[in-house]
Coordinates of C-alpha atoms and ligand atoms in Angstrom, one line a residue:
X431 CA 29.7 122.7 119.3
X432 CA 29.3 118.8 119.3
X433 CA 27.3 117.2 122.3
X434 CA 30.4 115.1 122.5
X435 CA 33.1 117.2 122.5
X436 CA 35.7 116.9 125.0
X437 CA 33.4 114.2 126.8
X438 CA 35.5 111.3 128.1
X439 CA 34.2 108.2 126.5
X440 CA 34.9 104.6 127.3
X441 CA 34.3 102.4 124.3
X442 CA 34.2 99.1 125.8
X443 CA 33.8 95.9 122.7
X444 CA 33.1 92.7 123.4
X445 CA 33.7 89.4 121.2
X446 CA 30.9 89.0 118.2
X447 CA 31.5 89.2 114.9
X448 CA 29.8 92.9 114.6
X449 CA 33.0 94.4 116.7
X450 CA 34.5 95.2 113.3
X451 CA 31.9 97.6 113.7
X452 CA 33.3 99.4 116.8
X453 CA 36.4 100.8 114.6
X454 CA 33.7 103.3 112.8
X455 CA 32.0 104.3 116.6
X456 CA 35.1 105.2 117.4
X457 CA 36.3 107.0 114.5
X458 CA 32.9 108.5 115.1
X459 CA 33.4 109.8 118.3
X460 CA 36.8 111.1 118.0
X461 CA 36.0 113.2 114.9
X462 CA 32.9 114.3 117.0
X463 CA 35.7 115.5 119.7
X464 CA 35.4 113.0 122.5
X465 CA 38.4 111.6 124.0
X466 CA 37.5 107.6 123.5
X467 CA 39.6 105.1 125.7
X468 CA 38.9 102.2 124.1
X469 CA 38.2 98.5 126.7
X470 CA 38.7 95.5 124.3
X471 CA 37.3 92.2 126.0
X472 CA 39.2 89.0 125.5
X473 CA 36.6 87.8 123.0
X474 CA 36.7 90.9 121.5
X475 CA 40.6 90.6 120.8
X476 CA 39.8 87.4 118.6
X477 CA 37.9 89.6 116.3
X478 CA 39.9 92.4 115.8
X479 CA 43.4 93.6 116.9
X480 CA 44.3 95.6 119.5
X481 CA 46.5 98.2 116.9
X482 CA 43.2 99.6 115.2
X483 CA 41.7 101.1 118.1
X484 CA 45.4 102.4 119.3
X485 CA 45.7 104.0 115.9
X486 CA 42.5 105.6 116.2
X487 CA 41.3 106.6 119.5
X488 CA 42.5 109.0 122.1
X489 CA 45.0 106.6 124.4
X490 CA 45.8 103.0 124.2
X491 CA 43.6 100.1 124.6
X492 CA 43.5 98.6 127.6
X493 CA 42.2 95.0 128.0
X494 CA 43.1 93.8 131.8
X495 CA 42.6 94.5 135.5
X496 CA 46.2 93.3 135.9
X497 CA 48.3 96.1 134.4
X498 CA 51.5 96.8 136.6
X499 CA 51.9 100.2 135.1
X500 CA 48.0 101.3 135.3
X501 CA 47.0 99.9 138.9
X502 CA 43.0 99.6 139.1
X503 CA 42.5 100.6 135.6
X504 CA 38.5 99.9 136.4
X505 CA 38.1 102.8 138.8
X506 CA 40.2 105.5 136.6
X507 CA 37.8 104.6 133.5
X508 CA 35.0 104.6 135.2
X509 CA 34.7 107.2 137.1
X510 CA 37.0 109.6 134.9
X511 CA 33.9 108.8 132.0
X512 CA 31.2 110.8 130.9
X513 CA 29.8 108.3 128.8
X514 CA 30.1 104.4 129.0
X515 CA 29.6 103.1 125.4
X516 CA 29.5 99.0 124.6
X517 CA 29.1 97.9 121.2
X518 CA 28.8 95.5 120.5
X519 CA 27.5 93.6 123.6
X520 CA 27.1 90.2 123.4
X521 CA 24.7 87.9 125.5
X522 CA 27.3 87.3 128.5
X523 CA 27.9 90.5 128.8
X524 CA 24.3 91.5 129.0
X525 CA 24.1 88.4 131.6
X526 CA 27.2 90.0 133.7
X527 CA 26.1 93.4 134.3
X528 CA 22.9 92.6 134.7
X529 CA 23.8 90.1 137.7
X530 CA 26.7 92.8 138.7
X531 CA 29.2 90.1 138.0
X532 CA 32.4 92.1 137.5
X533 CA 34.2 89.2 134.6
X534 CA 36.8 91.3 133.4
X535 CA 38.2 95.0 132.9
X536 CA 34.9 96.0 130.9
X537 CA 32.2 94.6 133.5
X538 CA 34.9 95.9 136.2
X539 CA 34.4 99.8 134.6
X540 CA 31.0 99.6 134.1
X541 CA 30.5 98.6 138.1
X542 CA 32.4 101.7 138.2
X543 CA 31.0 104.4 136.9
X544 CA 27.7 106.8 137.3
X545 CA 28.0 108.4 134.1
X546 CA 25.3 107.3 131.3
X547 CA 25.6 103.5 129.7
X548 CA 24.9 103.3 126.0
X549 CA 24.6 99.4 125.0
X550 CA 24.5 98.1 121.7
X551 CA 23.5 94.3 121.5
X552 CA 24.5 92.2 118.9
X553 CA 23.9 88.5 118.0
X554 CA 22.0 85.6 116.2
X555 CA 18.1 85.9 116.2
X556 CA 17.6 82.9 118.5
X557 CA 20.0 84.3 120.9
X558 CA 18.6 87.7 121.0
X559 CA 14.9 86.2 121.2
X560 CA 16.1 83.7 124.4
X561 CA 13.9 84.7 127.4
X562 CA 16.9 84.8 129.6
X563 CA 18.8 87.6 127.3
X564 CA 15.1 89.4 126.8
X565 CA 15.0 89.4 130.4
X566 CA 18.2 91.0 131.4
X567 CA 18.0 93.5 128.4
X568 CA 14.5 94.5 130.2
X569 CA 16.4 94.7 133.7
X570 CA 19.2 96.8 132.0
X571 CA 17.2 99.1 130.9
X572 CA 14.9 99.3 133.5
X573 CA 17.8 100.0 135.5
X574 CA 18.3 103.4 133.3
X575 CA 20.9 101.7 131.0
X576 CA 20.0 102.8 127.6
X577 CA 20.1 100.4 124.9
X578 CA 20.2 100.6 121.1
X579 CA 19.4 98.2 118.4
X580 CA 19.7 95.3 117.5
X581 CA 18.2 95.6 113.8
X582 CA 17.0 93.2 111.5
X583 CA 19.5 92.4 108.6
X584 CA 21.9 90.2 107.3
X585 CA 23.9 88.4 110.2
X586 CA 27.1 86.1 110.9
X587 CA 27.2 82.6 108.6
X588 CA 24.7 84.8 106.1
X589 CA 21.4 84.8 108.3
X590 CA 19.0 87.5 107.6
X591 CA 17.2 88.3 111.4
X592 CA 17.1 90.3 113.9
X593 CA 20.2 90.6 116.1
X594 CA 22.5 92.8 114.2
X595 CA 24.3 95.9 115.5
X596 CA 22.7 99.5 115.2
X597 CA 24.5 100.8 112.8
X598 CA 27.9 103.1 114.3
X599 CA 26.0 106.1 112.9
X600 CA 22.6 105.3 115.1
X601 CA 25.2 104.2 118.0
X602 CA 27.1 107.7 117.9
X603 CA 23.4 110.0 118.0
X604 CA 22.1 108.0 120.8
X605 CA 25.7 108.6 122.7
X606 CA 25.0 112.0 122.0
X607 CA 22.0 112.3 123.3
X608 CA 22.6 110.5 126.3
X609 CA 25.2 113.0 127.4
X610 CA 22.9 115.3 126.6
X611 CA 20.8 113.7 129.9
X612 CA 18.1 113.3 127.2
X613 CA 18.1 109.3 127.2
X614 CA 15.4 109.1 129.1
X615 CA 13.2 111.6 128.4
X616 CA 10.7 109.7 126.9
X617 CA 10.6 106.4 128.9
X618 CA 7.6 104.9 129.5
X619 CA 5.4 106.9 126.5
X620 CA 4.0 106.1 123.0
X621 CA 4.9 107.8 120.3
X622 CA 3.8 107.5 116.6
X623 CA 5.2 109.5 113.9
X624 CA 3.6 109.7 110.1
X625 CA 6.2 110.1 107.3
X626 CA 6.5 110.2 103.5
X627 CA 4.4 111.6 100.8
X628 CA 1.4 109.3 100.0
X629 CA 1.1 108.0 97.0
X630 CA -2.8 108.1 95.0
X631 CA -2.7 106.1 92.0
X632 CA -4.6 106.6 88.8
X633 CA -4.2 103.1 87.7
X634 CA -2.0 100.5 88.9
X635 CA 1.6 102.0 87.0
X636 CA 0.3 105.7 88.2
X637 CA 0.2 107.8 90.8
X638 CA -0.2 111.9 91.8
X639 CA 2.4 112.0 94.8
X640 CA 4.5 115.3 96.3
X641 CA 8.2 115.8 96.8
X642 CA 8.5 115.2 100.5
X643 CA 11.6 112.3 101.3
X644 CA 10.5 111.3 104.5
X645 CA 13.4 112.2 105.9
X646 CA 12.0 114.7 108.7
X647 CA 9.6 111.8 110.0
X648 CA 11.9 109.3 110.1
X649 CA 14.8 111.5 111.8
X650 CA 11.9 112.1 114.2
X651 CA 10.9 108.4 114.8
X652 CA 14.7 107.8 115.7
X653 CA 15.3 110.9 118.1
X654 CA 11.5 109.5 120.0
X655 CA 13.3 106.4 119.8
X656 CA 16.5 107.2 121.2
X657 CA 14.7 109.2 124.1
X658 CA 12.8 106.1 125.2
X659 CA 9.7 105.7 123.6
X660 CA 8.2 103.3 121.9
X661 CA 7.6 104.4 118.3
X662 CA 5.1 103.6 115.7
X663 CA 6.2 104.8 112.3
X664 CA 4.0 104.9 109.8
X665 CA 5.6 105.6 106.2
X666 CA 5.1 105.8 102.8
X667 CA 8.8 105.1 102.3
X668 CA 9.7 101.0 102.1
X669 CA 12.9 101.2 103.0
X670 CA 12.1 103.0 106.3
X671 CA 11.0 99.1 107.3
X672 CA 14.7 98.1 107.3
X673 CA 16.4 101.1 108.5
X674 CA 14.0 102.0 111.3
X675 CA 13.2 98.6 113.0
X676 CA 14.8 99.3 116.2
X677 CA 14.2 97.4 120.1
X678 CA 10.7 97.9 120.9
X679 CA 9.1 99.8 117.7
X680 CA 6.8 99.8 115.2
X681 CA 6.6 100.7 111.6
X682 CA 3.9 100.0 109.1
X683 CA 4.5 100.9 105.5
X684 CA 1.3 102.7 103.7
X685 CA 0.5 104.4 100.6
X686 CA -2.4 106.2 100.3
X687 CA -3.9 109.1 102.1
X688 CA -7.1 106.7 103.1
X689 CA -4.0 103.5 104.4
X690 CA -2.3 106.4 106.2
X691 CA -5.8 107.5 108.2
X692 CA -6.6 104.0 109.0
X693 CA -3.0 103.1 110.1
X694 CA -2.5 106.7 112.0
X695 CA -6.3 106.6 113.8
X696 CA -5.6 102.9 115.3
X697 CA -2.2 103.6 116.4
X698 CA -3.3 107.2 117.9
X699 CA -5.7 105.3 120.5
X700 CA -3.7 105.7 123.8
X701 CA -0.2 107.5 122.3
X702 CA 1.1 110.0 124.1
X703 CA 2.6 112.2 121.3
X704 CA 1.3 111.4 117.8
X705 CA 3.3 113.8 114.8
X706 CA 1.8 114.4 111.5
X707 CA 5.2 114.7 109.2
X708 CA 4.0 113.2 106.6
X709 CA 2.9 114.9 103.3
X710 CA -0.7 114.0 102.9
X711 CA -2.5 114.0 99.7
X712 CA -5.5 116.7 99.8
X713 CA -7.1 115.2 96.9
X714 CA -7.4 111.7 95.1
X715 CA -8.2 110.7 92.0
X716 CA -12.1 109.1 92.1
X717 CA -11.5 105.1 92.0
X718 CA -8.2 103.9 90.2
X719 CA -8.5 102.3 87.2
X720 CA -8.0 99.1 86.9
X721 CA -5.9 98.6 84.0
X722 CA -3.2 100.9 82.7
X723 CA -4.4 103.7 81.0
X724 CA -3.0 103.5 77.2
X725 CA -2.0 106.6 74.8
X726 CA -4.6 104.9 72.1
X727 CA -7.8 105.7 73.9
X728 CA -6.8 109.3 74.4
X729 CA -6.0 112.1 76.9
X730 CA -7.6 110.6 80.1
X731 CA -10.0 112.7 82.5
X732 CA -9.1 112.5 86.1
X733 CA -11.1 113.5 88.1
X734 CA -10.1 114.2 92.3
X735 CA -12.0 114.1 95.2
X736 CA -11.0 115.1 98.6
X737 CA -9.2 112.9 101.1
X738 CA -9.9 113.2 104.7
X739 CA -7.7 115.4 106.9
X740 CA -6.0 113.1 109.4
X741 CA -4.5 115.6 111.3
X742 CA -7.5 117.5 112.1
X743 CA -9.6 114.3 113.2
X744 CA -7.0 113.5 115.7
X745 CA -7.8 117.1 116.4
X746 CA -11.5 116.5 117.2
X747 CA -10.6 113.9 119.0
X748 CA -7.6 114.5 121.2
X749 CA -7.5 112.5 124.2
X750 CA -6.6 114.5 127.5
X751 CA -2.8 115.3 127.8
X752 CA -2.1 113.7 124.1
X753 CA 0.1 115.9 122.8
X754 CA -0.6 116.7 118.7
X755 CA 1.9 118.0 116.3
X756 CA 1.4 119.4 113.0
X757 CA 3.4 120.4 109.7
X758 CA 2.5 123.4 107.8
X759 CA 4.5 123.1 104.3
X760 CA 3.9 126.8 102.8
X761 CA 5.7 129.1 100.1
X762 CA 4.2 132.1 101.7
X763 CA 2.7 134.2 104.6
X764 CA 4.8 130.8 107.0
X765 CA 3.9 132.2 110.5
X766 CA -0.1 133.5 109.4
X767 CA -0.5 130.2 107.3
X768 CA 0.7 127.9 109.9
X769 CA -0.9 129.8 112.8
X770 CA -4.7 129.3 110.8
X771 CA -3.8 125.8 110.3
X772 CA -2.6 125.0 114.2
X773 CA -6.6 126.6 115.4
X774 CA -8.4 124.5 112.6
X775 CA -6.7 121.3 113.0
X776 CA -6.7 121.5 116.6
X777 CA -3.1 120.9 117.0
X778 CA -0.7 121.6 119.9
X779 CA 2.2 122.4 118.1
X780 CA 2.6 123.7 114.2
X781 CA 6.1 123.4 113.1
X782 CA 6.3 125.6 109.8
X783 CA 8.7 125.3 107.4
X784 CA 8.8 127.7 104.3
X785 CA 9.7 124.9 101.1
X786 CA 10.8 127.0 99.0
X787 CA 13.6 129.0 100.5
X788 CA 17.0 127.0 100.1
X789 CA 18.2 123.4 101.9
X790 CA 14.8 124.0 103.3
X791 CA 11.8 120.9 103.5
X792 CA 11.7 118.4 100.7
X793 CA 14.1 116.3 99.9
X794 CA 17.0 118.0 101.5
X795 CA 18.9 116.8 104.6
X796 CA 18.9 120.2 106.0
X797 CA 15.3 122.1 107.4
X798 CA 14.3 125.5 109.1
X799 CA 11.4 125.6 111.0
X800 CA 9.5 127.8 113.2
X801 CA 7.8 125.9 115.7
X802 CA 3.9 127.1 117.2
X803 CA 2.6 126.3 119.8
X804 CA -1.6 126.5 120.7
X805 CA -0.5 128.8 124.3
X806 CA 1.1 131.3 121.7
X807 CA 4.6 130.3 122.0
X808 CA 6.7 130.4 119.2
X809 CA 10.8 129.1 118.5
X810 CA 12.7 129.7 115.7
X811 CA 14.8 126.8 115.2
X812 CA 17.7 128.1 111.9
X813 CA 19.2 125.8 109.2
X814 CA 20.2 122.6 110.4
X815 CA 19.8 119.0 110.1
X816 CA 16.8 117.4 110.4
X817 CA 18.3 115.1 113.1
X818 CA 18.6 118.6 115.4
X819 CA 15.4 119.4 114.1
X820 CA 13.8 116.1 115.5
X821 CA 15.8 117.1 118.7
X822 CA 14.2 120.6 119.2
X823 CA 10.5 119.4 117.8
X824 CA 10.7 116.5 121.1
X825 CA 12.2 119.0 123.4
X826 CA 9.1 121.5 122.6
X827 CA 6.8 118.5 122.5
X828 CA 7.4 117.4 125.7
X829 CA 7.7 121.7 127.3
X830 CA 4.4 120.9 126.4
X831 CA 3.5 118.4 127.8
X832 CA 5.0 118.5 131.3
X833 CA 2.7 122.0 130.8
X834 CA -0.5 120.6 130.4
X835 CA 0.2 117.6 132.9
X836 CA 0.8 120.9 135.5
X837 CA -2.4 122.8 134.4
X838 CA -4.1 119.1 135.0
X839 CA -2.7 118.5 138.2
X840 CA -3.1 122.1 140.1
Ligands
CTP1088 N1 -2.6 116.6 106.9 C1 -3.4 115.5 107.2 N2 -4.3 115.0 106.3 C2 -4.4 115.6 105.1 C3 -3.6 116.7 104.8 C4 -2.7 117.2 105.7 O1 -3.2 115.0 108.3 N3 -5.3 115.1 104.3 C5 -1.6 117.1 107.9 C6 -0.2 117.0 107.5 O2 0.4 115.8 107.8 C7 0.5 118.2 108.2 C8 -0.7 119.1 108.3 O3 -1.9 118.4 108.1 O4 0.8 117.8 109.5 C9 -0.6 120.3 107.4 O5 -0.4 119.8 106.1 P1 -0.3 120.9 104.8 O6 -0.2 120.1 103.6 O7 0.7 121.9 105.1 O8 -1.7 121.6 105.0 P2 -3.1 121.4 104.3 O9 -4.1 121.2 105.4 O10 -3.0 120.3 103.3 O11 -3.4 122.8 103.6 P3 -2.8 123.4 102.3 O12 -2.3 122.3 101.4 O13 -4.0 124.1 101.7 O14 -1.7 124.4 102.7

């Protein structure tokens, strides 16, 4: 069953352009099973009209303090809610809650309520970069608000920058997982996932590369993400730069096995939880050519030479409490494979997935894994998506590390 189901939601919008946007979180959320009461603010009723949200959502919109039918709206909404969702937020609402100024219905429910706050900021670049907004988005979610986005793409007027809402999709998981209690899980600790299949070229049109998508890494990058932590991804995949480029992140885009070892190494120094999901070559060709190799000078040779196993030199050497995670990609013998690779690369965790059985690994949206651990543990997590994949991979992650942080401490 959904995270969200029967969870009461209040989908508060305020007045940028992006509240458009809101329309889809909400259609979201109701197919997801939540009863959504939707809070329009004034501004937001400029943008769009009160009649989509009533269409859509679980009761009417409701827009003021001053209803003589619905006395102290404020106080039913927020504390009836399970959840507290505003997207988007624009910079005076950012500015009222963080001063506790209660402006209007929205800010009035939001002074109201104990249940999680999801916030969703959306505006120009310059707006977004003003020290003043920077500051009470820091306060906000200091304060144990959790906030997603903005993103870099195009904006209001045509701009390309940062400032523009997370898309509804992004909004609706990190809901999720903050009913879940699991918002927070990761505040305060670094991250860095690897993800893709790197790419060894032969000459500069050709390359030996493998099937993985980068789908696993990346849904793992945005689960860290939405838990709290500050994420370096580092992908073989270009368009993970415009999709993953949320508040407080990283991602580097890399190509080869030797890019992905200097890029993984640096960022390693000091993370808390570094995961290898990315397919690494084990061999590459010996120097590229230069120039494209043509049919007229015959069959070429290639020869390979062995890359260097990231994974295990994290292994080596694994800071105190750093928690390392491994993938084991195998077509046969899963648990016995995976088991000899989690001892030799001194890994924390191997989580095993068999590629060849069906919706499975590569490519697919879907995985099955069974996840290792180094104290002998081991969970079977069945078909699902990768996004409840990521989910159970952090959850085991961080079993172990509140486990070692005990055996350290006693
Ligand atoms: N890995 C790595 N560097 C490499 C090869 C693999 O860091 N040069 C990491 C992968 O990111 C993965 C784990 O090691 O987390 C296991 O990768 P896998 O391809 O399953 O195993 P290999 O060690 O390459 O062994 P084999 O291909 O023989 O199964």
């Amino acid at each position: 069953m959904s995270a969200l189901a029967d969870r009461r939601v209040v989908l508060g919008v305020t007045g940028g352009i992006a509240a458009y946007k809101a329309v889809e979180i909400c259609r979201r959320l109701v197919d997801a099973g939540a009863h959504v009461a939707p809070v329009l603010t004034a501004g937001a009723q400029r943008f769009i009209g009160s009649a989509t949200f009533d269409a859509l959502a679980s009761e009417p919109v409701q827009t003021s303090l001053w209803d003589e039918d619905n006395p102290i709206p404020h106080t039913r909404l927020g504390q009836g809610a399970d959840l507290v969702i505003v997207a988007p937020a624009t910079a005076r609402l950012l500015a009222d809650y963080r001063m506790g100024r209660s402006a209007g219905l929205l800010t009035a429910t939001l002074m109201a309520t104990e249940a999680p706050v999801v916030v969703a900021p959306a505006m120009h670049t310059e707006m977004w970069g003003q020290p003043a907004v920077q500051d009470n988005v820091d306060t906000l979610a200091a304060r144990g608000v959790v906030m997603v986005g903005p993103e870099p793409g195009r904006l209001a007027g045509g701009d390309i920058g940062f400032g523009r809402l997370a898309s509804p999709e992004r909004i609706v998981d990190v809901a999720r997982t903050a009913v879940l209690g699991q918002a927070h899980d990761l505040v305060g600790t670094r991250v860095v996932v690897s993800a893709g299949g790197t790419r060894e070229p032969i000459d500069p049109v050709r390359f030996i590369g493998n099937r993985s998508s980068g789908k696993q890494g990346f849904e793992l990058a945005v689960e860290a993400h939405a838990r709290g932590a500050h994420v370096t991804l580092i992908t073989t995949v270009a368009e993970h730069a415009d999709r993953f480029a949320p508040w407080r992140s990283t991602v580097e885009v890399v190509a080869t096995a030797a890019e992905m070892k200097v890029a993984v190494d640096a960022a390693a120094v000091g993370a808390d939880i570094v995961i290898m999901a990315a397919a690494v070559a084990d061999f590459a060709p010996t120097g590229s050519a230069s120039e494209k190799l043509k049919k007229r000078d015959g069959l070429p040779e290639i020869s390979l030479e062995p890359t260097n196993d990231i994974l295990a030199g994290l292994g080596e050497r694994k800071a105190p409490g750093q928690i390392l995670i491994g993938f084991a990609a195998e077509t046969q013998d899963l648990v016995d494979n995976a088991s000899a690779k989690l001892a030799k690369k001194g890994a924390d965790l191997i989580i095993a997935n068999d590629v060849s059985a069906p919706r499975v690994g590569f490519g697919h949206d879907t995985n099955a894994v069974t996840i290792l651990g180094a104290d002998g543990s081991k969970h079977d997590i069945p078909l699902s998506d990768k996004r409840e994949i990521a989910r159970a991979v952090v959850n085991s992650a961080l079993e172990m590390r509140t486990r070692t942080t005990n055996k350290e401490t006693t």
